[in-house]
XYZ file of C-alpha atoms in Angstrom:
629
model
C 116.936 81.520 117.923
C 114.282 84.106 117.172
C 112.771 86.343 119.799
C 109.481 85.184 121.251
C 106.659 86.951 119.405
C 103.481 86.009 121.236
C 102.269 84.335 124.380
C 99.329 84.225 126.745
C 98.404 87.675 128.063
C 98.102 86.130 131.522
C 101.231 84.378 132.742
C 101.543 82.091 135.768
C 104.059 83.156 138.361
C 107.052 80.847 137.980
C 107.380 78.375 140.803
C 110.901 79.707 141.389
C 109.109 82.743 142.845
C 106.576 80.734 144.843
C 106.973 78.807 148.070
C 104.449 76.376 149.528
C 104.673 75.741 153.246
C 101.262 74.332 154.060
C 100.315 71.032 155.660
C 98.410 69.785 152.628
C 100.311 70.300 149.386
C 103.890 70.571 150.619
C 103.794 66.993 151.888
C 102.455 65.720 148.563
C 104.973 67.723 146.532
C 107.869 66.593 148.723
C 106.721 62.982 148.390
C 106.534 63.357 144.609
C 110.075 64.756 144.468
C 111.717 62.551 147.096
C 109.846 59.288 146.493
C 107.692 59.154 143.353
C 110.222 60.509 140.857
C 113.070 58.179 141.962
C 110.577 55.320 142.164
C 109.298 55.959 138.640
C 112.856 56.053 137.302
C 113.547 52.783 139.110
C 110.505 51.210 137.450
C 111.544 52.596 134.068
C 114.898 50.891 134.553
C 113.378 47.594 135.727
C 110.992 47.410 132.756
C 113.596 48.181 130.090
C 112.202 51.603 129.214
C 115.579 53.256 129.744
C 117.600 50.398 128.280
C 115.626 50.875 125.055
C 117.407 54.198 124.515
C 120.793 52.605 125.195
C 119.982 49.806 122.740
C 118.809 52.255 120.073
C 122.051 54.191 120.539
C 124.274 51.135 120.208
C 125.368 51.332 123.840
C 124.079 47.833 124.603
C 122.627 44.864 122.743
C 119.190 43.344 122.896
C 115.643 43.668 121.544
C 113.144 46.394 122.296
C 111.336 45.775 125.594
C 107.749 46.666 126.401
C 105.207 48.688 124.487
C 106.008 50.979 121.561
C 104.899 54.096 123.464
C 107.081 53.477 126.525
C 109.569 56.189 125.485
C 106.959 58.719 126.562
C 106.975 57.495 130.164
C 110.672 58.245 130.540
C 110.233 61.714 129.069
C 107.375 62.506 131.469
C 109.426 61.556 134.526
C 112.309 63.670 133.211
C 109.927 66.615 132.909
C 108.850 66.173 136.523
C 112.480 65.871 137.614
C 113.325 69.067 135.730
C 110.591 70.877 137.643
C 112.023 69.462 140.862
C 115.435 70.906 139.948
C 113.759 74.220 139.207
C 112.527 74.283 142.793
C 115.706 73.123 144.525
C 119.226 72.156 143.326
C 119.978 68.428 143.451
C 123.373 67.556 141.939
C 122.765 63.801 142.148
C 119.446 64.047 140.275
C 120.927 66.429 137.720
C 123.814 64.049 137.038
C 121.344 61.175 136.596
C 119.342 63.248 134.112
C 122.473 64.221 132.186
C 123.312 60.534 131.820
C 119.786 59.860 130.560
C 120.056 62.706 128.085
C 123.260 61.187 126.747
C 121.250 58.028 126.051
C 118.510 60.044 124.328
C 121.125 61.708 122.106
C 122.697 58.353 121.274
C 119.301 56.892 120.383
C 118.563 59.726 117.969
C 119.232 58.827 114.349
C 121.421 61.066 112.208
C 118.507 62.961 110.659
C 116.820 63.562 114.013
C 114.414 60.619 114.143
C 113.845 59.242 117.653
C 111.571 56.244 118.272
C 113.321 53.350 119.977
C 110.720 50.766 119.004
C 111.819 51.158 115.362
C 115.453 52.208 115.659
C 116.617 49.182 117.662
C 115.683 46.738 114.893
C 113.958 48.501 111.975
C 113.236 45.284 110.088
C 111.533 43.696 113.095
C 109.801 46.628 114.750
C 106.707 45.814 116.851
C 103.654 45.255 114.674
C 101.836 48.446 115.662
C 104.805 50.609 114.650
C 104.044 50.104 110.978
C 106.451 48.830 108.315
C 108.204 52.183 107.911
C 108.331 55.653 109.410
C 105.014 57.520 109.651
C 103.122 54.532 108.200
C 100.774 53.826 111.103
C 100.273 57.192 112.824
C 96.753 56.379 113.936
C 98.115 53.807 116.370
C 101.878 53.909 116.833
C 102.388 56.990 119.065
C 105.395 57.928 116.931
C 104.550 61.632 117.223
C 103.001 61.387 120.677
C 106.257 60.164 122.226
C 108.303 63.086 120.937
C 105.653 65.584 122.040
C 106.413 64.550 125.599
C 110.112 64.785 124.775
C 109.690 68.413 123.657
C 107.958 69.348 126.911
C 110.647 67.623 128.960
C 113.460 69.204 126.968
C 112.075 72.712 127.440
C 111.578 72.086 131.163
C 115.177 70.864 131.555
C 116.590 73.761 129.563
C 114.643 76.287 131.629
C 115.703 74.599 134.877
C 119.428 74.189 134.142
C 120.307 76.282 131.103
C 121.815 73.177 129.497
C 121.053 72.858 125.793
C 121.882 69.248 124.930
C 118.389 67.841 125.453
C 116.768 70.883 123.854
C 119.003 70.432 120.806
C 117.892 66.795 120.529
C 114.272 67.962 120.618
C 114.825 70.726 118.070
C 116.620 68.360 115.693
C 113.673 65.981 115.874
C 111.129 68.791 115.409
C 113.068 70.043 112.388
C 112.868 66.573 110.856
C 109.132 66.356 111.432
C 108.667 69.853 110.027
C 110.523 68.748 106.882
C 108.206 65.740 106.465
C 104.741 67.094 107.308
C 102.839 70.002 105.817
C 100.203 71.012 103.305
C 102.664 70.405 100.450
C 104.245 67.346 102.100
C 102.839 64.411 104.054
C 99.316 65.242 105.235
C 98.577 63.076 108.257
C 98.006 63.481 111.993
C 98.924 61.585 115.162
C 96.268 59.233 116.480
C 97.151 60.322 120.018
C 97.537 64.070 120.395
C 100.424 65.555 122.408
C 102.943 66.784 119.878
C 100.843 69.936 119.466
C 101.450 70.931 123.101
C 105.133 70.072 122.777
C 105.576 72.113 119.613
C 103.913 75.108 121.256
C 106.374 74.698 124.134
C 109.286 74.710 121.665
C 107.906 77.842 120.024
C 107.560 79.621 123.366
C 111.119 78.631 124.306
C 112.751 79.590 121.005
C 110.459 82.016 119.183
C 110.827 79.855 116.067
C 107.562 80.302 114.116
C 107.901 76.982 112.265
C 107.101 75.022 115.410
C 103.898 76.937 116.037
C 102.855 76.577 112.398
C 103.501 72.829 112.577
C 101.393 72.511 115.738
C 98.546 74.311 113.993
C 98.993 72.136 110.892
C 98.489 68.936 112.895
C 95.320 70.406 114.412
C 94.011 71.904 111.161
C 94.373 68.538 109.391
C 92.180 66.647 111.867
C 88.844 65.615 110.429
C 90.010 66.261 106.865
C 90.633 63.395 104.451
C 93.477 64.969 102.528
C 94.757 61.830 100.859
C 94.285 59.648 103.955
C 91.634 57.819 105.919
C 90.452 59.764 108.959
C 90.827 57.959 112.287
C 87.349 58.711 113.592
C 85.731 60.045 116.768
C 87.917 58.137 119.238
C 90.860 60.189 117.979
C 88.778 63.378 117.594
C 89.463 63.003 113.863
C 85.818 63.052 112.743
C 85.382 66.790 112.147
C 87.721 69.738 111.668
C 88.665 70.861 115.158
C 87.159 74.320 114.771
C 83.795 72.679 113.987
C 83.803 70.345 116.993
C 81.289 71.250 119.683
C 80.844 67.967 121.603
C 83.598 66.178 123.500
C 83.885 62.650 122.122
C 86.347 59.804 122.057
C 89.406 58.979 124.130
C 89.400 61.496 126.988
C 93.171 61.910 127.360
C 93.629 62.464 123.639
C 90.795 64.979 123.735
C 92.150 66.827 126.766
C 95.589 67.160 125.204
C 94.044 68.306 121.936
C 91.867 70.909 123.642
C 94.922 72.203 125.519
C 96.816 72.415 122.240
C 93.901 74.197 120.581
C 93.878 76.728 123.412
C 97.591 77.302 122.840
C 96.854 78.041 119.177
C 93.989 80.376 120.112
C 96.264 82.328 122.448
C 99.505 82.302 120.459
C 97.990 83.086 117.047
C 94.868 85.029 118.058
C 92.690 82.618 116.051
C 89.084 83.378 117.003
C 87.712 80.158 115.522
C 89.976 78.108 117.770
C 88.956 80.173 120.795
C 85.262 79.724 120.006
C 85.694 75.965 119.553
C 87.541 75.324 122.830
C 85.043 77.419 124.777
C 82.126 75.509 123.247
C 83.790 72.165 123.960
C 84.358 73.266 127.554
C 80.676 74.166 127.894
C 79.765 70.678 126.696
C 82.150 68.978 129.111
C 81.236 71.079 132.144
C 77.549 71.071 131.345
C 77.069 67.427 130.419
C 80.171 65.219 130.759
C 82.117 66.050 133.930
C 82.268 63.695 136.898
C 81.832 65.347 140.281
C 85.527 64.599 140.920
C 86.511 66.769 137.959
C 87.357 63.586 136.088
C 86.535 63.069 132.419
C 86.057 59.964 130.298
C 83.085 57.972 131.578
C 83.515 54.784 129.548
C 85.939 51.890 129.897
C 85.362 51.161 126.215
C 87.883 53.358 124.444
C 88.731 55.206 127.681
C 86.247 57.646 126.282
C 83.668 60.301 126.910
C 80.153 58.926 126.912
C 77.000 60.518 125.592
C 75.694 63.712 127.110
C 74.719 63.053 130.758
C 76.305 59.583 130.680
C 77.985 59.756 134.080
C 78.032 56.325 135.694
C 78.899 55.734 139.302
C 80.242 52.203 139.810
C 81.476 51.757 136.237
C 82.999 55.212 135.751
C 86.457 55.202 134.175
C 87.831 58.717 134.792
C 91.478 57.962 134.051
C 94.026 59.819 136.179
C 95.756 61.064 133.018
C 92.458 62.529 131.837
C 92.066 64.500 135.073
C 95.568 65.865 134.527
C 94.731 66.782 130.930
C 91.631 68.571 132.224
C 93.821 70.585 134.621
C 96.240 71.539 131.834
C 93.359 72.598 129.586
C 91.570 74.672 132.222
C 94.781 76.450 133.232
C 95.217 77.502 129.619
C 91.602 78.637 129.339
C 92.099 80.823 132.399
C 95.251 82.298 130.881
C 93.299 82.980 127.691
C 90.320 84.668 129.374
C 91.062 85.630 132.984
C 87.834 83.964 134.137
C 87.710 82.167 137.497
C 85.291 79.476 136.315
C 88.170 77.666 134.662
C 90.153 77.627 137.909
C 87.027 76.294 139.642
C 87.201 73.214 137.399
C 90.974 73.010 137.796
C 90.663 73.075 141.583
C 87.942 70.415 141.570
C 90.000 68.098 139.389
C 93.185 68.808 141.337
C 91.887 68.002 144.818
C 89.732 65.076 143.731
C 90.018 63.368 140.349
C 93.777 63.906 140.020
C 94.973 63.547 143.611
C 93.134 60.237 144.039
C 95.446 58.810 141.368
C 98.587 58.781 143.516
C 98.851 57.180 146.930
C 100.178 59.076 149.911
C 103.277 56.876 149.857
C 104.213 58.078 146.358
C 104.624 54.455 145.254
C 101.042 53.336 144.543
C 98.578 54.523 141.953
C 95.071 54.390 140.559
C 94.735 54.337 136.785
C 90.936 54.478 136.981
C 88.911 56.540 139.439
C 85.307 55.333 139.829
C 82.787 56.939 142.138
C 81.840 53.646 143.765
C 83.439 50.293 144.446
C 81.534 47.101 145.266
C 84.619 44.934 145.757
C 83.714 43.013 142.614
C 83.671 45.241 139.548
C 87.189 45.096 138.051
C 87.464 48.825 137.467
C 91.202 48.932 137.933
C 92.086 47.348 134.597
C 90.964 43.964 135.913
C 93.675 43.816 138.544
C 92.618 44.832 142.027
C 90.461 47.166 144.062
C 93.580 48.628 145.676
C 96.253 50.986 144.455
C 98.889 49.377 142.252
C 102.687 49.792 142.279
C 102.902 50.008 138.470
C 101.062 49.128 135.273
C 102.087 47.636 131.978
C 100.795 50.896 130.500
C 102.110 53.302 133.120
C 101.067 56.643 131.702
C 99.330 57.579 134.976
C 102.197 56.917 137.431
C 104.535 58.881 135.166
C 102.063 61.688 134.546
C 101.374 62.603 138.159
C 105.057 63.293 138.846
C 105.190 66.038 136.230
C 102.268 67.973 137.686
C 102.909 67.896 141.432
C 106.389 69.522 141.354
C 104.999 72.292 139.129
C 101.962 72.949 141.331
C 103.342 76.202 142.836
C 103.046 77.791 139.379
C 99.269 77.348 139.464
C 98.731 79.539 142.548
C 99.406 83.040 141.211
C 99.275 84.707 137.818
C 99.992 88.121 136.334
C 98.637 90.356 133.562
C 100.161 93.818 133.422
C 99.057 95.358 136.741
C 96.611 92.553 137.565
C 97.842 90.001 140.103
C 95.630 86.916 140.371
C 95.457 84.697 143.436
C 93.887 81.525 142.070
C 94.604 78.811 144.633
C 94.935 79.058 148.375
C 97.840 77.468 150.212
C 100.142 78.692 152.944
C 103.316 80.144 151.459
C 104.294 83.168 149.421
C 104.687 84.611 145.959
C 107.146 87.301 144.817
C 106.354 89.679 141.941
C 108.091 92.577 140.260
C 105.614 95.302 139.234
C 107.492 97.935 137.244
C 110.434 98.721 139.528
C 108.712 97.596 142.730
C 109.005 94.330 144.649
C 105.674 92.862 145.700
C 105.330 89.942 148.084
C 102.123 88.122 148.930
C 102.208 85.745 151.864
C 99.318 83.407 152.589
C 98.612 82.169 156.101
C 95.963 79.459 156.013
C 95.098 75.851 156.743
C 93.067 75.558 153.536
C 91.343 73.307 152.471
C 90.410 72.329 156.024
C 89.911 75.908 157.213
C 88.350 78.710 155.162
C 90.263 81.599 156.728
C 92.961 82.917 154.395
C 95.157 85.773 155.587
C 97.077 87.508 152.796
C 99.884 89.832 153.799
C 100.779 92.157 150.913
C 104.166 93.859 151.176
C 105.622 96.369 148.696
C 109.068 97.917 148.562
C 107.574 101.329 147.746
C 104.083 102.659 146.930
C 102.662 101.064 143.780
C 99.221 100.806 142.196
C 98.022 97.409 141.025
C 94.876 95.305 141.049
C 94.896 92.311 143.382
C 92.315 89.775 142.190
C 91.205 87.155 144.714
C 89.294 84.184 143.363
C 86.090 83.333 145.194
C 85.547 79.621 144.469
C 82.258 78.498 142.984
C 81.167 76.768 146.182
C 81.341 80.174 147.907
C 79.260 81.637 145.068
C 76.448 79.112 145.638
C 77.264 76.761 142.766
C 79.427 73.642 142.698
C 80.031 73.999 138.947
C 79.606 76.834 136.456
C 76.738 74.878 134.871
C 73.509 73.157 135.924
C 75.062 69.662 135.816
C 75.276 69.624 139.624
C 73.715 71.902 142.211
C 73.528 72.305 145.950
C 70.425 70.756 147.484
C 70.237 73.848 149.692
C 71.128 77.227 148.196
C 71.052 79.518 151.235
C 74.622 79.839 152.494
C 76.872 82.525 153.836
C 78.876 84.526 151.333
C 82.619 84.994 151.454
C 83.783 87.612 153.944
C 86.519 90.168 153.239
C 88.355 92.615 155.473
C 91.505 94.682 155.065
C 93.564 95.916 157.974
C 90.634 95.112 160.264
C 87.994 96.969 158.186
C 85.187 95.032 156.518
C 85.345 95.549 152.748
C 82.174 95.333 150.637
C 82.923 93.812 147.260
C 81.501 92.967 143.877
C 82.495 89.902 141.919
C 83.720 90.166 138.351
C 84.432 86.941 136.469
C 84.613 85.192 139.851
C 87.184 87.556 141.388
C 87.190 90.225 144.052
C 89.236 93.095 142.631
C 91.235 95.253 145.027
C 92.689 98.019 142.890
C 94.491 100.634 144.925
C 97.812 102.180 145.729
C 99.530 99.716 148.035
C 101.840 101.097 150.700
C 104.264 99.224 152.893
C 102.222 96.287 154.228
C 98.522 95.433 154.207
C 96.704 92.481 155.708
C 93.643 90.977 154.061
C 91.344 88.357 155.516
C 89.310 86.313 153.056
C 86.932 83.942 154.807
C 85.445 81.231 152.628
C 82.396 79.398 154.023
C 83.536 75.778 154.425
C 80.306 74.031 155.287
C 79.253 70.451 154.551
C 77.000 70.641 151.508
C 74.768 68.193 149.720
C 75.137 67.935 145.942
C 72.524 66.586 143.542
C 72.933 65.911 139.841
C 70.914 67.054 136.853
C 67.834 64.879 136.465
C 69.036 63.733 133.034
C 71.898 61.776 134.643
C 70.182 58.381 134.973
C 72.769 56.815 137.270
C 72.595 59.651 139.780
C 68.864 60.347 139.873
C 67.632 60.218 143.471
C 71.160 60.338 144.895
C 73.149 62.844 146.904
C 76.866 63.483 147.464
C 78.743 65.450 150.111
C 81.318 68.190 149.741
C 83.083 70.657 151.972
C 84.952 73.433 150.221
C 86.921 71.976 147.313
C 86.895 68.482 148.826
C 84.518 65.768 147.638
C 83.729 63.025 150.153
C 83.316 59.259 149.973
C 82.084 56.596 152.360
C 84.486 53.686 152.680
C 83.945 50.300 154.309
C 86.912 50.848 156.637
C 84.962 53.563 158.496
C 81.425 52.171 158.368
C 79.814 49.023 159.700
C 76.815 49.197 157.372
C 76.962 48.386 153.664
C 77.803 51.834 152.278
C 76.259 51.081 148.878
C 72.844 50.584 150.532
C 72.865 53.687 152.726
C 70.335 56.485 152.348
C 70.929 60.013 153.577
C 67.833 61.846 154.827
C 67.622 65.510 153.882
C 67.089 66.401 157.519
C 70.178 64.572 158.817
C 72.710 66.976 160.299
C 76.272 66.645 158.989
C 79.206 67.282 161.316
C 82.763 68.115 160.268
C 85.678 67.035 162.460
C 89.382 67.337 161.799
C 91.413 64.212 162.592
C 95.130 64.930 162.474
C 96.104 61.266 162.906
C 93.936 59.816 160.116
C 95.181 59.430 156.538
C 97.755 62.176 156.821
C 95.408 64.562 158.587
C 91.913 65.020 157.176
C 88.560 66.537 158.029
C 85.846 63.882 158.135
C 82.091 64.269 157.783
C 79.663 62.249 159.847
C 75.967 61.997 160.551
C 73.018 59.622 160.576
C 71.907 57.590 157.579
C 69.450 54.761 156.982
C 70.570 51.226 156.156
C 68.810 48.862 153.756
C 66.272 47.927 156.468
C 65.491 51.510 157.356
C 67.467 51.485 160.599
C 69.305 54.631 161.640
C 73.082 54.136 161.539
C 75.962 56.521 161.950
C 78.192 57.070 158.931
C 81.614 58.592 158.474
C 82.961 60.015 155.207
C 86.555 60.772 154.189
C 87.914 62.880 151.314
C 87.547 60.992 148.052
C 91.241 61.424 147.256
C 92.145 59.410 150.388
C 90.121 56.275 149.697
C 91.803 52.987 148.835
C 94.641 53.219 151.347
C 93.313 50.673 153.835
C 92.725 47.484 151.891
C 89.897 46.338 149.682
C 86.305 47.170 150.460
C 83.240 49.030 149.346
C 83.236 52.759 148.634
C 80.733 55.255 147.301
C 80.524 58.972 146.643
C 76.801 59.007 145.879
C 74.244 57.933 148.498
C 70.560 57.305 148.075
C 68.605 60.417 149.007
C 65.668 60.154 151.383
């Protein structure tokens, strides 16, 4: 292997150096590790996804089962399981994964090819696979599947030090590198993902060929070099460096934008950096749901036009929210700007977290902002969370993010230490030859007081950068797409060792650059007040409506808590909103309540719960946006 040559200047603190001990995220992470990951593997076994590898490897007989992209689901769960092992040893899980990896190796053909839908019975492969290798890349997910394999293989190698899975991935990547290139086959995957995976292989091995191949697949998009382009739904309508509007399938786009950001960071390509920043401006300024979700349309699971942000009919796939998180994390690492973490936090607490039930065994594929009990938003199945889907990309995606969540809290650049997310627990750094420990004491997101205890083994100078979220800077988003109905609020408060500290914000951070000695205690107080949000007037579906937030949490009114028809309620501007924490409701939440007007103009009391918690108590109406009066 070659030595690693380039990487992001800002690196997240590995979750091996981070602990989470709060009441909010620890429960969800533990549920993901203890329940959701085993459950997803169980479902992969029941549906033949795992048997497909055994069949392709000659370990058992039978036809291919399920959809041609089902290999990817198994790889995603393995990636989540690898992160779980990174956090805590689990010999039983590790043995299970080693057995799976044996099946992956058996399924791999001699030259490195791995795609069970073709290998099991090449002459009778499913129709969408194409008659031969690489013959139907616009549809068949042939390259998409292995992109997820690369990410999983790197995660398992980094967690255990075992090379077998990584060697399978490298053998496959070497095959693909021998087939594709400017002097070879010039084509691209219809569904992006391999670009992220190849960048992961490059970062793990330092092998330049993998980074060049990732850039090749991106550079070829929108260019008819001996092929038919696949069009806007695959973001294959323009060269990627010329794209300025987010279009097409939202998950494909989110993965592509993340891959483009990798290229911008790892190669220093300014055109790529300019393109991803412009695309982000378009999304955040014109195409982002208040949940942080992306992809407004059911048709094509796609972005809509500028300001097309429906309420009842919104799609906002869970996978797309995850892709948005991955992209914004990379943009932060590229720039060091807090606005990207603001979007990440919004998507994390709302559009992503709504996708997995508190039991770890039920899921939303689609995340609308209203439910009338009739519109079949959830793929025509039900208005309640589902135990699985025929296409189960969302249940398998959530389990690879939650176990890795600790790595999103802190980051490092030389002598800059970033605190991006707030959760009780600690992070351990090594600055030169000095041990630095940051412990957070907080009940965020329900309470805005965050105590940070900074301990150093000996005096050391560094810059501690504390993110002040957008809602504490008087804006819900870093754009004019949404705004607070009232703009006069308290600012964040900061003290150190009992002394009030005046501060200036730079790129959304308070910077505390000093020589740190022994132990210091910082209090950051974020103003967690109920706030009314209104949308840009160009958003037709939301004109004359208002939504409620408190801190990073978006709220929804659900039938289970309200006697009146929630879709007909109006919220007067003068109505006072009260926050109350209820430890025994939905895992412990803070509710909002106040007076609203029903369809007849009568005053009725309403109660709102966090959007992520809706859908746990049977079918019924729900809405995020209320009529404003």
